[in-house]
Amino acid sequence: MSAGIGWILMTNPGLIGGRDHFNDFDLDSKEFTEHYDEVIDALLDKCPVAHSKAYGGYWVVSRAEDFKKCAQDYETFTSTLGFEPSHGNEGEGAVKLYPLQIDPPYQTKWRSALGPFFSAKAVAKHEDSIREHVNFLIDGLIEQGRADFVDAFAAQLPGRVFFGSFLGVSFDELPAMQKASDDAIRGPAEGRGAAWIAVGEFLANYLNTRAGEPPRGDFVDVVLQGVPMENGEPCPFEHKMFTMVDFLAGGMGTATHTLACMAYHLATHPQDAARLRDETELRANFVDEIIRVYAPVFALGRTATRDTEIAGQPIAKGDLVMLSEGAACRDPRVAENAKEVDLDRRVPLNLAFSYGPHRCIGANVGRLEMLTALDVMLRRLPDLTLAPGTEPVYSNSGVARTMDKLEVVFTPGQREGAQA
Ligand code: HEM
């Protein structure tokens, strides 16, 4: 290597762990997974629009202001042409996610129809049922005094809440659906299409069953009713199934990750746990801080519908632009010490839930799962701590950041006999 090239490599702040993340970023790379925080810092500091060579190339937008501008401007940055670089659910016969993969005004119709079922007030009606699931899962681990908290709790709760509290179906098919939605979002790219189809088939069957039953006054009734498309025609059955798929997939891996990260934070910050026990008014804020700092969605895509620019970087019509929630919500231009969970911080706007027309419709469900879990954990696992000599294991795949393993220890307690 010539001295000149060596000098450039040494002074390139995007070169972290052996990869140039400014010019050769890759969501699926081990260099990114292993240096996640460092890469985000470098992008935010020096490279507002990074480039990837993977899957034919894409851009990564990290700063909050640029993120918000693009997320708001759905006419220039459409959601209809894929949300991830591998385009795992594109093409003929693919199972899509609605309203994630449609633009206003059709997307707005779905949001207006379904929004009332996901307001804070509407979601609060499920709190007792969520508490039963939380206590049931804690019953399953409390006698051992040790657990992989991801396996035993965080990966179980979101599916139980969606199936049990929201759909009111038995858990027989839950493990298969959990696996399929996980494979679809973050499994090997070549298997994602098939995994989406498995999720779609299950939910299509569920919709068909419900269509033959009396209405229950829940969001599934509204999905079954559908909304008119842009041409005024009623939407086809397929769009209803795509909507169910989005609600299932949108809430599984995301909440699993944030629940696990919350447990990690409690286990490693006993002073925060103590404050949260007494100062209950801090809890909602704490939950939002965990979601912000440990954002489960690193980035979601839009496609440029015309030649444009972002932060001075020319973007060509047809380019895939990944808007990074994971980076934008830690932008130091928005919050001081943005990487730290601060119980007293009033988060101005949590970009981990995105921004603009696609801002997460399930945010209140995710928050309530976490708040309820927090309440029960502070009571039943008061001395939760990391198992000695262990650290959490994370992975990145596709658009998601996930905690895969969290070994914790605590004083064994008694089952309470929750029936969920
Ligand atoms: C901590 C938990 C969660 C986080 C951080 C999160 C994050 C996100 C993000 C970043 C988006 C934006 C997509 C975009 O801009 O393209 C989104 C959309 C969405 N989320 Fe969530 N989510 C969470 C929980 C949930 C839950 C529990 C549900 C289901 C009940 C859900 C359902 C959805 C749906 C259906 C959309 C699509 C909305 C649209 O495109 O209009 N999410 N979520």
Short mmCIF file of C-alpha atoms and ligand atoms in Angstrom, two decimals:
data_model
loop_
_atom_site.label_atom_id
_atom_site.label_comp_id
_atom_site.label_asym_id
_atom_site.label_seq_id
_atom_site.Cartn_x
_atom_site.Cartn_y
_atom_site.Cartn_z
CA MET A 1 0.00 0.00 0.00
CA SER A 2 1.37 3.43 -0.88
CA ALA A 3 1.90 5.94 1.90
CA GLY A 4 -0.78 8.16 0.30
CA ILE A 5 -3.54 5.54 0.44
CA GLY A 6 -2.52 4.52 3.95
CA TRP A 7 -2.85 8.12 5.07
CA ILE A 8 -6.31 8.46 3.51
CA LEU A 9 -7.49 5.25 5.21
CA MET A 10 -6.17 6.37 8.57
CA THR A 11 -7.86 9.73 8.34
CA ASN A 12 -11.19 8.53 6.97
CA PRO A 13 -13.55 8.82 9.96
CA GLY A 14 -15.94 6.45 8.18
CA LEU A 15 -13.44 3.61 8.36
CA ILE A 16 -14.55 1.64 11.41
CA GLY A 17 -13.82 -2.04 12.06
CA GLY A 18 -12.24 -2.36 8.60
CA ARG A 19 -15.21 -1.04 6.56
CA ASP A 20 -15.69 2.40 5.07
CA HIS A 21 -19.22 3.02 6.34
CA PHE A 22 -19.47 6.38 4.53
CA ASN A 23 -18.98 4.92 1.04
CA ASP A 24 -19.56 1.19 1.54
CA PHE A 25 -22.22 1.00 4.24
CA ASP A 26 -24.00 -2.35 4.65
CA LEU A 27 -26.95 -2.91 7.01
CA ASP A 28 -26.20 -6.63 7.10
CA SER A 29 -22.45 -6.36 7.66
CA LYS A 30 -20.70 -7.65 10.73
CA GLU A 31 -18.64 -4.44 10.87
CA PHE A 32 -21.86 -2.48 11.35
CA THR A 33 -23.35 -4.87 13.95
CA GLU A 34 -20.14 -4.92 15.96
CA HIS A 35 -19.51 -1.16 15.85
CA TYR A 36 -23.13 -0.01 15.84
CA ASP A 37 -22.84 2.97 18.22
CA GLU A 38 -19.56 4.13 16.78
CA VAL A 39 -20.86 4.01 13.19
CA ILE A 40 -23.98 5.98 14.11
CA ASP A 41 -21.84 8.63 15.83
CA ALA A 42 -19.59 8.94 12.80
CA LEU A 43 -22.52 9.19 10.37
CA LEU A 44 -24.20 11.87 12.45
CA ASP A 45 -20.99 13.80 12.88
CA LYS A 46 -19.45 13.66 9.41
CA CYS A 47 -21.64 11.96 6.84
CA PRO A 48 -25.32 12.99 6.72
CA VAL A 49 -25.89 10.90 3.59
CA ALA A 50 -23.81 7.72 3.38
CA HIS A 51 -23.70 5.35 0.43
CA SER A 52 -23.97 1.58 0.24
CA LYS A 53 -22.85 -0.67 -2.59
CA ALA A 54 -25.00 -3.58 -1.40
CA TYR A 55 -28.05 -4.73 -3.40
CA GLY A 56 -27.33 -2.34 -6.26
CA GLY A 57 -26.69 0.61 -3.96
CA TYR A 58 -28.65 2.78 -1.58
CA TRP A 59 -28.30 5.90 0.54
CA VAL A 60 -28.51 6.26 4.34
CA VAL A 61 -29.84 9.52 5.78
CA SER A 62 -28.85 10.02 9.42
CA ARG A 63 -29.56 13.55 10.69
CA ALA A 64 -32.91 14.40 12.29
CA GLU A 65 -33.71 17.45 10.12
CA ASP A 66 -32.99 15.62 6.84
CA PHE A 67 -34.84 12.55 8.10
CA LYS A 68 -37.94 14.59 8.91
CA LYS A 69 -37.86 16.49 5.63
CA CYS A 70 -37.69 13.27 3.57
CA ALA A 71 -40.21 11.35 5.71
CA GLN A 72 -42.69 14.20 5.33
CA ASP A 73 -42.23 14.58 1.57
CA TYR A 74 -43.98 11.41 0.35
CA GLU A 75 -44.35 12.82 -3.16
CA THR A 76 -40.57 12.91 -3.66
CA PHE A 77 -39.83 9.88 -1.48
CA THR A 78 -42.41 7.18 -2.08
CA SER A 79 -42.98 4.20 0.21
CA THR A 80 -44.52 2.12 -2.59
CA LEU A 81 -41.29 0.74 -4.06
CA GLY A 82 -39.81 -1.19 -1.14
CA PHE A 83 -38.67 -0.51 2.41
CA GLU A 84 -35.45 -2.51 2.51
CA PRO A 85 -32.42 -2.95 0.26
CA SER A 86 -32.98 -6.68 -0.43
CA HIS A 87 -36.54 -5.97 -1.64
CA GLY A 88 -37.52 -9.23 0.09
CA ASN A 89 -41.24 -8.67 -0.38
CA GLU A 90 -41.38 -7.10 -3.82
CA GLY A 91 -42.54 -8.53 -7.13
CA GLU A 92 -45.41 -10.63 -8.40
CA GLY A 93 -47.36 -12.48 -5.69
CA ALA A 94 -45.34 -10.90 -2.86
CA VAL A 95 -46.99 -10.29 0.49
CA LYS A 96 -46.73 -6.59 1.30
CA LEU A 97 -47.17 -4.45 4.39
CA TYR A 98 -49.95 -1.88 4.36
CA PRO A 99 -50.06 1.02 5.18
CA LEU A 100 -46.23 0.90 5.27
CA GLN A 101 -45.94 0.38 1.51
CA ILE A 102 -48.55 2.81 0.24
CA ASP A 103 -48.58 6.61 -0.01
CA PRO A 104 -51.25 9.17 0.82
CA PRO A 105 -54.08 9.63 -0.04
CA TYR A 106 -54.82 5.86 -0.01
CA GLN A 107 -52.55 5.39 3.02
CA THR A 108 -54.34 8.22 4.86
CA LYS A 109 -57.67 6.42 4.45
CA TRP A 110 -56.32 3.33 6.18
CA ARG A 111 -54.78 5.46 8.93
CA SER A 112 -58.00 7.36 9.54
CA ALA A 113 -60.03 4.14 9.68
CA LEU A 114 -57.66 2.32 12.03
CA GLY A 115 -56.21 5.20 14.07
CA PRO A 116 -59.05 5.31 16.65
CA PHE A 117 -58.24 1.73 17.74
CA PHE A 118 -54.65 2.68 18.53
CA SER A 119 -55.04 5.96 20.42
CA ALA A 120 -53.61 5.97 23.96
CA LYS A 121 -57.13 5.81 25.36
CA ALA A 122 -58.26 2.92 23.15
CA VAL A 123 -55.11 0.93 23.79
CA ALA A 124 -55.39 1.45 27.57
CA LYS A 125 -58.44 -0.85 27.52
CA HIS A 126 -56.06 -3.75 26.93
CA GLU A 127 -53.93 -3.03 29.98
CA ASP A 128 -55.41 -5.72 32.25
CA SER A 129 -55.01 -8.36 29.60
CA ILE A 130 -51.41 -7.27 28.91
CA ARG A 131 -50.69 -7.42 32.66
CA GLU A 132 -51.95 -11.01 32.75
CA HIS A 133 -49.53 -11.95 29.95
CA VAL A 134 -46.66 -10.17 31.69
CA ASN A 135 -47.35 -11.94 35.00
CA PHE A 136 -47.77 -15.28 33.24
CA LEU A 137 -44.35 -14.95 31.60
CA ILE A 138 -42.71 -13.81 34.84
CA ASP A 139 -44.30 -16.84 36.57
CA GLY A 140 -42.49 -18.98 34.02
CA LEU A 141 -39.05 -17.75 34.97
CA ILE A 142 -39.23 -16.44 38.53
CA GLU A 143 -38.52 -19.68 40.39
CA GLN A 144 -35.19 -20.26 38.63
CA GLY A 145 -33.50 -17.03 39.66
CA ARG A 146 -31.86 -16.90 36.23
CA ALA A 147 -33.12 -16.52 32.67
CA ASP A 148 -32.33 -15.55 29.13
CA PHE A 149 -34.72 -12.62 29.33
CA VAL A 150 -35.08 -12.39 25.56
CA ASP A 151 -36.17 -16.00 25.13
CA ALA A 152 -38.27 -16.25 28.26
CA PHE A 153 -39.96 -12.87 28.17
CA ALA A 154 -39.18 -10.21 25.56
CA ALA A 155 -39.67 -12.44 22.53
CA GLN A 156 -42.90 -13.88 23.99
CA LEU A 157 -44.85 -10.84 25.12
CA PRO A 158 -45.52 -8.94 21.85
CA GLY A 159 -46.95 -12.00 20.10
CA ARG A 160 -49.12 -12.87 23.09
CA VAL A 161 -50.40 -9.30 23.18
CA PHE A 162 -51.21 -9.23 19.47
CA PHE A 163 -52.79 -12.69 19.38
CA GLY A 164 -54.34 -12.74 22.84
CA SER A 165 -55.19 -9.14 23.73
CA PHE A 166 -55.91 -7.74 20.25
CA LEU A 167 -57.11 -10.69 18.13
CA GLY A 168 -58.46 -12.90 20.89
CA VAL A 169 -57.13 -16.12 19.31
CA SER A 170 -55.45 -19.11 20.93
CA PHE A 171 -51.67 -19.31 21.06
CA ASP A 172 -51.42 -22.60 19.12
CA GLU A 173 -49.93 -20.97 16.06
CA LEU A 174 -48.04 -18.24 17.87
CA PRO A 175 -44.57 -19.87 17.83
CA ALA A 176 -44.81 -20.53 14.07
CA MET A 177 -46.00 -16.99 13.38
CA GLN A 178 -43.32 -15.50 15.60
CA LYS A 179 -40.70 -17.41 13.71
CA ALA A 180 -42.16 -16.51 10.32
CA SER A 181 -42.39 -12.79 11.06
CA ASP A 182 -38.87 -12.84 12.49
CA ASP A 183 -37.55 -14.68 9.40
CA ALA A 184 -39.40 -12.22 7.16
CA ILE A 185 -37.88 -9.15 8.77
CA ARG A 186 -34.41 -10.29 9.67
CA GLY A 187 -33.78 -13.80 8.40
CA PRO A 188 -31.47 -14.50 5.44
CA ALA A 189 -32.57 -12.25 2.57
CA GLU A 190 -33.37 -15.16 0.22
CA GLY A 191 -35.94 -16.61 2.65
CA ARG A 192 -37.81 -13.39 3.48
CA GLY A 193 -40.34 -13.64 0.63
CA ALA A 194 -41.43 -17.16 1.67
CA ALA A 195 -41.66 -16.12 5.31
CA TRP A 196 -43.93 -13.18 4.42
CA ILE A 197 -46.14 -15.59 2.47
CA ALA A 198 -46.49 -17.84 5.56
CA VAL A 199 -47.52 -14.86 7.70
CA GLY A 200 -49.93 -13.73 4.96
CA GLU A 201 -51.60 -17.15 4.67
CA PHE A 202 -52.21 -17.35 8.38
CA LEU A 203 -53.74 -13.88 8.53
CA ALA A 204 -55.82 -14.39 5.39
CA ASN A 205 -57.32 -17.48 7.05
CA TYR A 206 -57.97 -15.50 10.19
CA LEU A 207 -59.74 -12.76 8.22
CA ASN A 208 -61.86 -15.35 6.41
CA THR A 209 -62.89 -16.90 9.71
CA ARG A 210 -63.80 -13.53 11.16
CA ALA A 211 -65.81 -12.61 8.04
CA GLY A 212 -68.17 -15.50 8.90
CA GLU A 213 -68.62 -14.37 12.54
CA PRO A 214 -70.62 -11.49 14.07
CA PRO A 215 -68.64 -8.21 14.31
CA ARG A 216 -66.75 -7.63 17.58
CA GLY A 217 -66.27 -3.88 17.29
CA ASP A 218 -62.49 -4.24 17.05
CA PHE A 219 -59.93 -3.12 14.47
CA VAL A 220 -60.28 -6.40 12.56
CA ASP A 221 -63.90 -5.47 11.74
CA VAL A 222 -62.59 -2.25 10.18
CA VAL A 223 -59.90 -4.11 8.25
CA LEU A 224 -62.58 -6.48 6.93
CA GLN A 225 -64.70 -3.55 5.88
CA GLY A 226 -61.73 -2.03 4.03
CA VAL A 227 -61.39 1.49 2.61
CA PRO A 228 -61.93 2.83 -0.92
CA MET A 229 -58.87 2.98 -3.14
CA GLU A 230 -57.80 6.14 -4.99
CA ASN A 231 -60.12 5.31 -7.90
CA GLY A 232 -63.05 5.03 -5.48
CA GLU A 233 -63.33 1.24 -5.91
CA PRO A 234 -63.47 -0.92 -2.75
CA CYS A 235 -60.06 -2.35 -1.96
CA PRO A 236 -59.45 -6.04 -2.72
CA PHE A 237 -59.18 -8.71 -0.01
CA GLU A 238 -55.42 -8.83 -0.56
CA HIS A 239 -55.00 -5.28 0.76
CA LYS A 240 -56.85 -6.24 3.92
CA MET A 241 -54.50 -9.15 4.42
CA PHE A 242 -51.48 -6.85 3.81
CA THR A 243 -52.81 -4.57 6.55
CA MET A 244 -53.06 -7.41 9.03
CA VAL A 245 -49.52 -8.49 8.11
CA ASP A 246 -48.21 -5.00 8.88
CA PHE A 247 -49.86 -4.94 12.29
CA LEU A 248 -48.46 -8.34 13.17
CA ALA A 249 -44.95 -7.75 11.81
CA GLY A 250 -44.74 -4.12 12.94
CA GLY A 251 -45.18 -4.99 16.58
CA MET A 252 -43.20 -8.19 17.09
CA GLY A 253 -39.46 -7.66 16.69
CA THR A 254 -39.69 -3.97 17.56
CA ALA A 255 -41.25 -4.47 20.97
CA THR A 256 -39.10 -7.55 21.67
CA HIS A 257 -35.98 -5.47 21.25
CA THR A 258 -37.15 -2.53 23.36
CA LEU A 259 -38.42 -4.81 26.16
CA ALA A 260 -35.06 -6.57 26.26
CA CYS A 261 -33.19 -3.25 26.23
CA MET A 262 -35.36 -1.96 29.05
CA ALA A 263 -34.45 -5.02 31.16
CA TYR A 264 -30.79 -4.48 30.29
CA HIS A 265 -30.98 -0.87 31.41
CA LEU A 266 -32.68 -1.77 34.71
CA ALA A 267 -30.15 -4.55 35.31
CA THR A 268 -27.22 -2.21 34.78
CA HIS A 269 -28.60 1.03 36.29
CA PRO A 270 -29.94 0.16 39.76
CA GLN A 271 -30.10 3.88 40.62
CA ASP A 272 -32.59 4.41 37.76
CA ALA A 273 -34.57 1.35 38.84
CA ALA A 274 -34.79 2.79 42.37
CA ARG A 275 -36.06 6.14 41.12
CA LEU A 276 -38.59 4.50 38.82
CA ARG A 277 -39.93 2.45 41.72
CA ASP A 278 -40.74 5.57 43.74
CA GLU A 279 -41.25 8.28 41.14
CA THR A 280 -43.91 6.62 39.02
CA GLU A 281 -44.45 9.82 37.04
CA LEU A 282 -41.05 9.25 35.38
CA ARG A 283 -41.98 5.90 33.90
CA ALA A 284 -43.64 7.00 30.66
CA ASN A 285 -40.68 9.19 29.91
CA PHE A 286 -38.23 6.42 30.72
CA VAL A 287 -40.00 4.06 28.32
CA ASP A 288 -39.75 6.63 25.52
CA GLU A 289 -36.09 7.17 26.30
CA ILE A 290 -35.39 3.42 26.03
CA ILE A 291 -37.21 3.26 22.68
CA ARG A 292 -35.27 6.30 21.46
CA VAL A 293 -31.79 5.22 22.56
CA TYR A 294 -32.28 1.56 21.60
CA ALA A 295 -34.38 2.14 18.48
CA PRO A 296 -35.33 -1.26 17.06
CA VAL A 297 -35.70 -0.04 13.47
CA PHE A 298 -32.35 1.15 12.21
CA ALA A 299 -33.73 2.48 8.92
CA LEU A 300 -36.68 2.17 6.55
CA GLY A 301 -36.64 2.93 2.86
CA ARG A 302 -38.18 5.33 0.41
CA THR A 303 -37.55 5.59 -3.34
CA ALA A 304 -36.88 8.93 -5.03
CA THR A 305 -39.58 9.73 -7.58
CA ARG A 306 -37.46 12.48 -9.22
CA ASP A 307 -33.91 13.74 -9.24
CA THR A 308 -33.39 15.64 -6.01
CA GLU A 309 -30.83 16.26 -3.25
CA ILE A 310 -30.50 15.63 0.46
CA ALA A 311 -28.05 17.74 2.49
CA GLY A 312 -26.30 18.65 -0.77
CA GLN A 313 -25.96 15.04 -1.94
CA PRO A 314 -27.55 14.57 -5.40
CA ILE A 315 -30.09 11.73 -5.41
CA ALA A 316 -31.27 10.29 -8.72
CA LYS A 317 -34.83 9.30 -9.56
CA GLY A 318 -35.22 5.62 -8.64
CA ASP A 319 -32.55 5.62 -5.89
CA LEU A 320 -33.40 3.83 -2.64
CA VAL A 321 -33.01 6.13 0.34
CA MET A 322 -32.91 4.54 3.78
CA LEU A 323 -34.13 6.99 6.41
CA SER A 324 -32.38 6.05 9.63
CA GLU A 325 -34.56 6.16 12.73
CA GLY A 326 -31.71 4.60 14.72
CA ALA A 327 -29.40 7.51 13.90
CA ALA A 328 -31.87 10.41 13.71
CA CYS A 329 -33.28 9.81 17.17
CA ARG A 330 -29.78 10.11 18.63
CA ASP A 331 -28.87 13.27 16.74
CA PRO A 332 -26.99 15.53 19.19
CA ARG A 333 -28.50 18.51 17.34
CA VAL A 334 -31.85 17.46 18.85
CA ALA A 335 -30.91 16.31 22.34
CA GLU A 336 -27.83 16.72 24.53
CA ASN A 337 -26.07 13.46 25.44
CA ALA A 338 -28.44 11.86 23.00
CA LYS A 339 -26.97 8.38 23.50
CA GLU A 340 -27.84 8.38 27.20
CA VAL A 341 -31.13 7.31 28.75
CA ASP A 342 -32.10 10.32 30.85
CA LEU A 343 -35.09 9.88 33.14
CA ASP A 344 -35.60 13.61 33.39
CA ARG A 345 -35.43 14.35 29.69
CA ARG A 346 -38.65 15.34 27.98
CA VAL A 347 -38.15 13.74 24.57
CA PRO A 348 -39.27 16.42 22.10
CA LEU A 349 -40.18 13.95 19.38
CA ASN A 350 -39.21 10.34 19.38
CA LEU A 351 -37.97 9.66 15.86
CA ALA A 352 -37.62 5.95 16.68
CA PHE A 353 -41.30 5.83 15.69
CA SER A 354 -40.48 7.74 12.47
CA TYR A 355 -42.13 10.95 11.34
CA GLY A 356 -44.74 12.17 8.88
CA PRO A 357 -47.57 10.11 7.42
CA HIS A 358 -46.03 6.73 8.28
CA ARG A 359 -45.21 7.51 11.92
CA CYS A 360 -45.85 4.29 13.85
CA ILE A 361 -49.55 3.69 14.38
CA GLY A 362 -48.79 1.05 17.04
CA ALA A 363 -46.64 3.32 19.23
CA ASN A 364 -49.14 3.30 22.11
CA VAL A 365 -49.26 -0.49 22.07
CA GLY A 366 -45.47 -0.71 22.28
CA ARG A 367 -45.40 1.87 25.06
CA LEU A 368 -48.12 0.14 27.08
CA GLU A 369 -46.40 -3.25 26.82
CA MET A 370 -43.25 -1.66 28.18
CA LEU A 371 -44.93 0.34 30.93
CA THR A 372 -46.83 -2.71 32.14
CA ALA A 373 -43.72 -4.89 31.99
CA LEU A 374 -41.79 -2.21 33.89
CA ASP A 375 -44.38 -2.05 36.65
CA VAL A 376 -44.39 -5.83 37.12
CA MET A 377 -40.62 -6.18 36.86
CA LEU A 378 -39.95 -3.50 39.48
CA ARG A 379 -42.28 -5.37 41.82
CA ARG A 380 -41.37 -8.99 41.10
CA LEU A 381 -37.73 -8.81 39.98
CA PRO A 382 -36.47 -5.95 42.17
CA ASP A 383 -32.81 -7.00 42.17
CA LEU A 384 -32.53 -7.96 38.51
CA THR A 385 -28.94 -7.83 37.33
CA LEU A 386 -26.79 -9.18 34.50
CA ALA A 387 -25.54 -12.75 34.98
CA PRO A 388 -21.88 -12.42 36.02
CA GLY A 389 -19.47 -12.44 33.10
CA THR A 390 -22.17 -11.95 30.46
CA GLU A 391 -23.02 -9.14 28.08
CA PRO A 392 -26.09 -8.81 25.86
CA VAL A 393 -25.76 -10.17 22.33
CA TYR A 394 -27.05 -7.97 19.50
CA SER A 395 -27.50 -8.55 15.81
CA ASN A 396 -28.39 -6.40 12.85
CA SER A 397 -30.16 -7.75 9.86
CA GLY A 398 -32.16 -6.01 7.23
CA VAL A 399 -33.77 -2.95 8.73
CA ALA A 400 -33.76 -4.24 12.31
CA ARG A 401 -31.48 -4.00 15.32
CA THR A 402 -32.16 -6.78 17.81
CA MET A 403 -31.00 -7.93 21.21
CA ASP A 404 -30.82 -11.70 20.80
CA LYS A 405 -29.68 -12.76 24.26
CA LEU A 406 -29.74 -11.20 27.72
CA GLU A 407 -28.74 -13.39 30.63
CA VAL A 408 -30.05 -12.06 33.92
CA VAL A 409 -30.06 -13.22 37.55
CA PHE A 410 -32.38 -12.26 40.41
CA THR A 411 -33.57 -13.58 43.77
CA PRO A 412 -36.02 -16.39 42.99
CA GLY A 413 -39.63 -15.58 43.77
CA GLN A 414 -43.01 -17.28 43.83
CA ARG A 415 -45.39 -17.88 40.96
CA GLU A 416 -48.62 -15.90 41.24
CA GLY A 417 -50.68 -18.21 39.05
CA ALA A 418 -51.47 -15.73 36.24
CA GLN A 419 -53.84 -17.28 33.70
CA ALA A 420 -53.06 -15.84 30.30
C1 HEM B 1 -41.31 0.08 20.38
C2 HEM B 1 -42.12 -0.36 19.49
C3 HEM B 1 -42.20 0.11 18.05
C4 HEM B 1 -41.35 0.86 17.30
C5 HEM B 1 -40.05 1.49 17.72
C6 HEM B 1 -41.95 0.98 15.97
C7 HEM B 1 -41.37 1.65 14.90
C8 HEM B 1 -42.03 1.94 13.72
C9 HEM B 1 -41.51 2.77 12.67
C10 HEM B 1 -40.12 3.39 12.68
C11 HEM B 1 -42.45 2.89 11.71
C12 HEM B 1 -42.39 3.80 10.50
C13 HEM B 1 -42.33 3.31 9.13
C14 HEM B 1 -41.91 4.31 8.11
O1 HEM B 1 -41.67 5.49 8.38
O2 HEM B 1 -41.81 3.87 6.97
C15 HEM B 1 -43.58 2.10 12.13
C16 HEM B 1 -44.74 1.93 11.41
C17 HEM B 1 -45.72 1.03 11.76
N1 HEM B 1 -45.82 0.32 12.94
FE1 HEM B 1 -44.54 0.43 14.49
N2 HEM B 1 -43.13 0.31 15.97
C18 HEM B 1 -43.33 -0.23 17.21
C19 HEM B 1 -44.42 -0.96 17.64
C20 HEM B 1 -45.50 -1.28 16.85
C21 HEM B 1 -46.61 -2.09 17.28
C22 HEM B 1 -46.77 -2.70 18.67
C23 HEM B 1 -47.44 -2.21 16.21
C24 HEM B 1 -48.75 -2.96 16.09
C25 HEM B 1 -49.69 -2.90 16.97
C26 HEM B 1 -46.86 -1.45 15.11
C27 HEM B 1 -47.41 -1.31 13.86
C28 HEM B 1 -46.94 -0.46 12.88
C29 HEM B 1 -47.61 -0.25 11.60
C30 HEM B 1 -48.89 -0.91 11.13
C31 HEM B 1 -46.84 0.68 10.90
C32 HEM B 1 -47.11 1.25 9.51
C33 HEM B 1 -47.69 2.63 9.62
C34 HEM B 1 -47.83 3.35 8.30
O3 HEM B 1 -47.07 3.06 7.37
O4 HEM B 1 -48.71 4.21 8.19
N3 HEM B 1 -45.69 -0.90 15.55
N4 HEM B 1 -43.30 1.53 13.37
#
